[in-house]
Coordinates of C-alpha atoms in Angstrom, one line a residue:
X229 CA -19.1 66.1 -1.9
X230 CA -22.3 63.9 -2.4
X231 CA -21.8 63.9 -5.7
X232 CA -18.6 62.6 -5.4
X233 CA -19.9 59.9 -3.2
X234 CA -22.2 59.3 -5.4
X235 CA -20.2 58.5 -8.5
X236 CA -17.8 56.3 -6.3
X237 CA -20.8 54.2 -5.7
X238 CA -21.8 54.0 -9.3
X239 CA -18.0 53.2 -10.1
X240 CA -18.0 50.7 -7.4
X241 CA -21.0 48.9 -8.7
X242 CA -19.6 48.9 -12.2
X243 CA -16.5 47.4 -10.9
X244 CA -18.6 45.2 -8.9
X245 CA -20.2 43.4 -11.9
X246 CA -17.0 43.7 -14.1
X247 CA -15.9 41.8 -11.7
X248 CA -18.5 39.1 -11.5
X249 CA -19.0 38.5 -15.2
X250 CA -14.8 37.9 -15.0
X251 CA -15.4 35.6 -12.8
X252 CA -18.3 33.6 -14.2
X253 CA -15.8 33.6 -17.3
X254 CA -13.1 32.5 -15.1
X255 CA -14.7 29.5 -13.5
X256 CA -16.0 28.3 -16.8
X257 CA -12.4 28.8 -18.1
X258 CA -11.3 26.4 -15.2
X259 CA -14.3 24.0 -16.0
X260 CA -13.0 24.0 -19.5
X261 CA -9.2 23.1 -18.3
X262 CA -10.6 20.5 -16.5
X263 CA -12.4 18.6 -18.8
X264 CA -9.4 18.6 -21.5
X265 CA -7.2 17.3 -18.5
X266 CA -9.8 14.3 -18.0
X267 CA -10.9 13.6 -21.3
X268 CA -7.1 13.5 -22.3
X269 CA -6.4 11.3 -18.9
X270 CA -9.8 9.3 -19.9
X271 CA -9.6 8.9 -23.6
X272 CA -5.9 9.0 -24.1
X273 CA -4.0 7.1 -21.6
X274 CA -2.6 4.1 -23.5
X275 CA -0.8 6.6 -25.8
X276 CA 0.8 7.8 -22.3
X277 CA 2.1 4.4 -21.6
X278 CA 3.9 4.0 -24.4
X279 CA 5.8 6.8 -23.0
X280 CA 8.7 6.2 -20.8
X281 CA 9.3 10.0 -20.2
X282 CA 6.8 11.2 -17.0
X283 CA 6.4 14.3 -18.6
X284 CA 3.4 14.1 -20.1
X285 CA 0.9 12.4 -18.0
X286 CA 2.6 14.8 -15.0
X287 CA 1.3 17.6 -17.5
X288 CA -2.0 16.3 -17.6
X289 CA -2.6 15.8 -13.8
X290 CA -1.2 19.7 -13.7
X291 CA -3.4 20.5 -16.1
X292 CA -6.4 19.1 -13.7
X293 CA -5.2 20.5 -11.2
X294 CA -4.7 23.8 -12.3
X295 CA -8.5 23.4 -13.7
X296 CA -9.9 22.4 -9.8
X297 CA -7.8 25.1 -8.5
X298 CA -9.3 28.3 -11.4
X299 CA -13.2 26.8 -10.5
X300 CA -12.7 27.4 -6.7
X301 CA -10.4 30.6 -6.8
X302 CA -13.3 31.5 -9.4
X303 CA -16.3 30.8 -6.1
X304 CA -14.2 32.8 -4.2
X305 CA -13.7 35.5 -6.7
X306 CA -18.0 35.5 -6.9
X307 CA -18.3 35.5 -2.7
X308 CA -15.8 38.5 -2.2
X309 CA -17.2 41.0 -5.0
X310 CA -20.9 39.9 -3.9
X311 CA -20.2 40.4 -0.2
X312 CA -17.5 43.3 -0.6
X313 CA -15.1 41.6 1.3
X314 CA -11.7 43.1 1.5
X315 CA -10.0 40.1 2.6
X316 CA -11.5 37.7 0.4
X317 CA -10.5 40.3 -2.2
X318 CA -6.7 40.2 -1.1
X319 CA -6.9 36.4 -0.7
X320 CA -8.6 36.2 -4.3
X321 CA -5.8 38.3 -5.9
X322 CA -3.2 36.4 -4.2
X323 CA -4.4 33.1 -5.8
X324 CA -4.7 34.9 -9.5
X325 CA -1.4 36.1 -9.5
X326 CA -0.1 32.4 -8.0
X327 CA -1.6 30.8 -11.0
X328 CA -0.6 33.3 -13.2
X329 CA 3.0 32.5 -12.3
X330 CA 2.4 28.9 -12.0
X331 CA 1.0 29.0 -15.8
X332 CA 4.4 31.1 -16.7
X333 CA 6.5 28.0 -15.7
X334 CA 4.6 25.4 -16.8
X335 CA 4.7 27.4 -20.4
X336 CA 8.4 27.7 -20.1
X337 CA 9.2 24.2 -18.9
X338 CA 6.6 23.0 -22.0
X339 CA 9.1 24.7 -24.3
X340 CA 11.9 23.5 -22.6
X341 CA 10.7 19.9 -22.4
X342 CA 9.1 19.5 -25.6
X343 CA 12.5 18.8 -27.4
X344 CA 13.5 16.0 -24.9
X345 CA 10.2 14.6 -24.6
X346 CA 10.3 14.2 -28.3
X347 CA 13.8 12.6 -28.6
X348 CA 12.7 9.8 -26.0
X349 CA 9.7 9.3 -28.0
X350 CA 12.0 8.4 -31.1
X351 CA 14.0 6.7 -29.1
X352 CA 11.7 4.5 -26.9
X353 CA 9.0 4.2 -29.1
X354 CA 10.4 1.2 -31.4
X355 CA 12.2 -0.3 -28.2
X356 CA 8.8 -1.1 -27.0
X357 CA 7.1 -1.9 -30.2
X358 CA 9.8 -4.7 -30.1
X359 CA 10.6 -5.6 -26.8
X360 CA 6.9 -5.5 -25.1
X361 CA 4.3 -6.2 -27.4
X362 CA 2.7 -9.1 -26.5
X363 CA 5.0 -10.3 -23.8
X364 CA 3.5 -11.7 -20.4
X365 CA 2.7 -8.4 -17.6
X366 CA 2.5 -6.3 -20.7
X367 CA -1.4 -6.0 -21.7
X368 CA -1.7 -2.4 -21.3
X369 CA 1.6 -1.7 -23.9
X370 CA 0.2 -4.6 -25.8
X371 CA -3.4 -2.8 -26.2
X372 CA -2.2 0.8 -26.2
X373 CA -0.4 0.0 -29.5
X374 CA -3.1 -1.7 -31.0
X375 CA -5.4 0.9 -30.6
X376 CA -2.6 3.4 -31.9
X377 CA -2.0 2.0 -35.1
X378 CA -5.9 1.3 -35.7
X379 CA -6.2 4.9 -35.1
X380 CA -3.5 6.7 -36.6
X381 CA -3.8 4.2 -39.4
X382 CA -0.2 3.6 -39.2
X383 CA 2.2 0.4 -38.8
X384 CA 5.5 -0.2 -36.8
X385 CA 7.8 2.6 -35.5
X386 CA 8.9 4.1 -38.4
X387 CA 7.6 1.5 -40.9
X388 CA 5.9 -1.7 -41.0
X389 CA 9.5 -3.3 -41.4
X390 CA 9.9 -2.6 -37.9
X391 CA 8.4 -5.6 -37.0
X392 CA 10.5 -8.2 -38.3
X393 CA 13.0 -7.2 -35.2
X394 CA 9.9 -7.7 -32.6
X395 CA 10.3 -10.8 -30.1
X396 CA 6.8 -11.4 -30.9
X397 CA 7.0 -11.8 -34.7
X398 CA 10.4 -13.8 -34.1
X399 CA 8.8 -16.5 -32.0
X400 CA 9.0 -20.0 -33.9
X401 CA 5.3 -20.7 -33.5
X402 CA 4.1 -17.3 -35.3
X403 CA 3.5 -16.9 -38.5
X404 CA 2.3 -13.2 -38.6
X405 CA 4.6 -10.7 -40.7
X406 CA 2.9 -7.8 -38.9
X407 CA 0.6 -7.7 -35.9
X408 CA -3.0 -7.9 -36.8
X409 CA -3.8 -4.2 -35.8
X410 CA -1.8 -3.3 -38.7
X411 CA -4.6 -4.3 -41.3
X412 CA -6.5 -2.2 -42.8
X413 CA -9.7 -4.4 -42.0
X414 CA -8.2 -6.2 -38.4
X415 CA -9.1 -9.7 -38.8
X416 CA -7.6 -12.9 -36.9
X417 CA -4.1 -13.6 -38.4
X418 CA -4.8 -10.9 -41.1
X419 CA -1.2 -9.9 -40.3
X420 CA 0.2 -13.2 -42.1
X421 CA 0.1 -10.9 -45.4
X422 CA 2.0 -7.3 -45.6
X423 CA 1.0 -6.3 -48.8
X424 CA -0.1 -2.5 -49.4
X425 CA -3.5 -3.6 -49.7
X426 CA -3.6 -5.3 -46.4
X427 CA -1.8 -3.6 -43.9
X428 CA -0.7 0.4 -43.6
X429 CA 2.2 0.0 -45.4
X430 CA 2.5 2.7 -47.5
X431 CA 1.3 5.0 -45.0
X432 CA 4.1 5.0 -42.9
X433 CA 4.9 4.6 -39.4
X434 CA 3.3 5.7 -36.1
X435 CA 5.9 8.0 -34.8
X436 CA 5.4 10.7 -36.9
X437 CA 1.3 11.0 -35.9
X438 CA 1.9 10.1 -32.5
X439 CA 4.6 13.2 -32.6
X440 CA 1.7 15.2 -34.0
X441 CA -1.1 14.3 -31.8
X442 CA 1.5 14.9 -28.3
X443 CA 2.1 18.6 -30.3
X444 CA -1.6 19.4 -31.1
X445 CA -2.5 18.4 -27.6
X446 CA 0.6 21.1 -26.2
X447 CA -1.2 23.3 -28.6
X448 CA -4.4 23.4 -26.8
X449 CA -3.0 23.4 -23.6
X450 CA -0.6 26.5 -24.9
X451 CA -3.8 27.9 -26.5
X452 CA -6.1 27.6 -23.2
X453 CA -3.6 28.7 -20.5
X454 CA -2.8 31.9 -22.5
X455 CA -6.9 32.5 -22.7
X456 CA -7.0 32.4 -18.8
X457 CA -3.6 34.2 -18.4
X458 CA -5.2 36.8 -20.4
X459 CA -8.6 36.4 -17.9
X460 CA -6.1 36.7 -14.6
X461 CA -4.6 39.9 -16.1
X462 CA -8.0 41.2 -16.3
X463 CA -9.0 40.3 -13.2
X464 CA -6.3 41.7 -11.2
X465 CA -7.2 44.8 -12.5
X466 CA -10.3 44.9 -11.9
X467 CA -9.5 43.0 -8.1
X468 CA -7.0 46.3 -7.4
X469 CA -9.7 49.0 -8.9
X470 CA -12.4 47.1 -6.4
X471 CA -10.1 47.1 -3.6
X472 CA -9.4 50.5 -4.0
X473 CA -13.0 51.7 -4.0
X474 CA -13.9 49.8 -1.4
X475 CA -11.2 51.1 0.8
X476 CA -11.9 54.8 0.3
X477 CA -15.7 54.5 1.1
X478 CA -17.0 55.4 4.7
X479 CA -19.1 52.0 5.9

């Protein structure tokens, strides 16, 4: 019988820093989530006004959220395997396997979404280009597709051509074939000239990298919510073993 006992308590010890190293993991998972959802929020926000679809900036303050919500579940995790605390334990299991589900329908409404998100894009992106760019109460548009086609090295919509329909480029008093943030060295009226050498041109137009940099961002939030779905699996596991041991012990 005391042998018994004893083993238990070895199993329960083992089970006890299992359970903390998950955790440790866990809430530097959730400090990782975190700092993508800021740094895309930070660094990336004038793409996101160029989108009229919510979608993705709702994504990113999900994403955030989900991030604040992993670091303390991950505290609580620590306090009820260090202090054996059954109902910290049941409140701690509750919260993985609400994020765990949470995670599954974000996923699926990712999927879902992704399509329609990308058909507004194509749809909304040249409207704007055209209609908004450098129109009074439109500095942030204005800036956000500067910087995008400095960045993605990449002029108009779908080409520079795109321009020639822009309210901008039709007023009487401008000169400029493209804007200026089309050239490949930006300088003041630089955009007077479209030749290949002067402006991305040949390159192509922004939709196609802005497509690509909304679906390698999806990628690392697919990529990092199925490496702490995997975690939560884990630690439910290990949450349920604990529980167990704990209950069946004489305190």
């Amino acid at each position: 019988m005391e042998e018994q006992r004893e083993k238990q308590t070895c199993g329960t010890i083992c089970l006890k820093y299992l359970l903390f190293i998950f955790n440790v993991l866990f809430w530097l998972a959730g400090g990782v989530v975190l700092v993508v959802g800021v740094w895309t929020l930070v660094e990336k926000s004038d793409y996101i006004s160029l989108l009229n679809s919510s979608y993705f900036s709702v994504s990113v303050y999900i994403l955030i959220a989900a991030g604040a919500i992993v670091i303390v579940t991950g505290i609580i995790g620590c306090c009820a395997t260090l202090k054996e605390m059954k109902s910290l334990l049941i409140v701690y299991f509750v919260l993985l396997f609400c994020i765990f589900l949470l995670e599954v329908i974000a996923g699926l409404l990712s999927y879902i979404n992704y399509q329609q998100l990308d058909n507004d894009l194509r749809q909304n992106l040249m409207e704007t280009m055209q209609q908004k760019y450098q129109q009074p109460g439109e500095g942030s548009i204005t800036q956000a597709v500067d910087r995008l086609q400095q960045e993605f090295k990449c002029c108009g919509s779908n080409s520079s051509t795109d321009w020639a329909g822009s309210v901008w480029i039709q007023a009487t008093w401008n000169k400029r074939l493209v804007p200026d943030s089309c050239c490949k060295t930006p300088s003041d009226n630089c955009g007077l000239r479209d030749h290949p050498s002067n402006i991305y041109k040949v390159e192509g137009g922004c939709i196609m990298k802005l497509e690509e940099f909304i679906l390698s961002q999806l990628y690392i939030l697919s990529a990092v919510a199925i490496g702490i779905a995997f975690l939560q699996v884990l630690g439910m596991m290990f949450t349920c073993c604990l529980y167990r041991n704990l209950k069946d012990e004489a305190y």
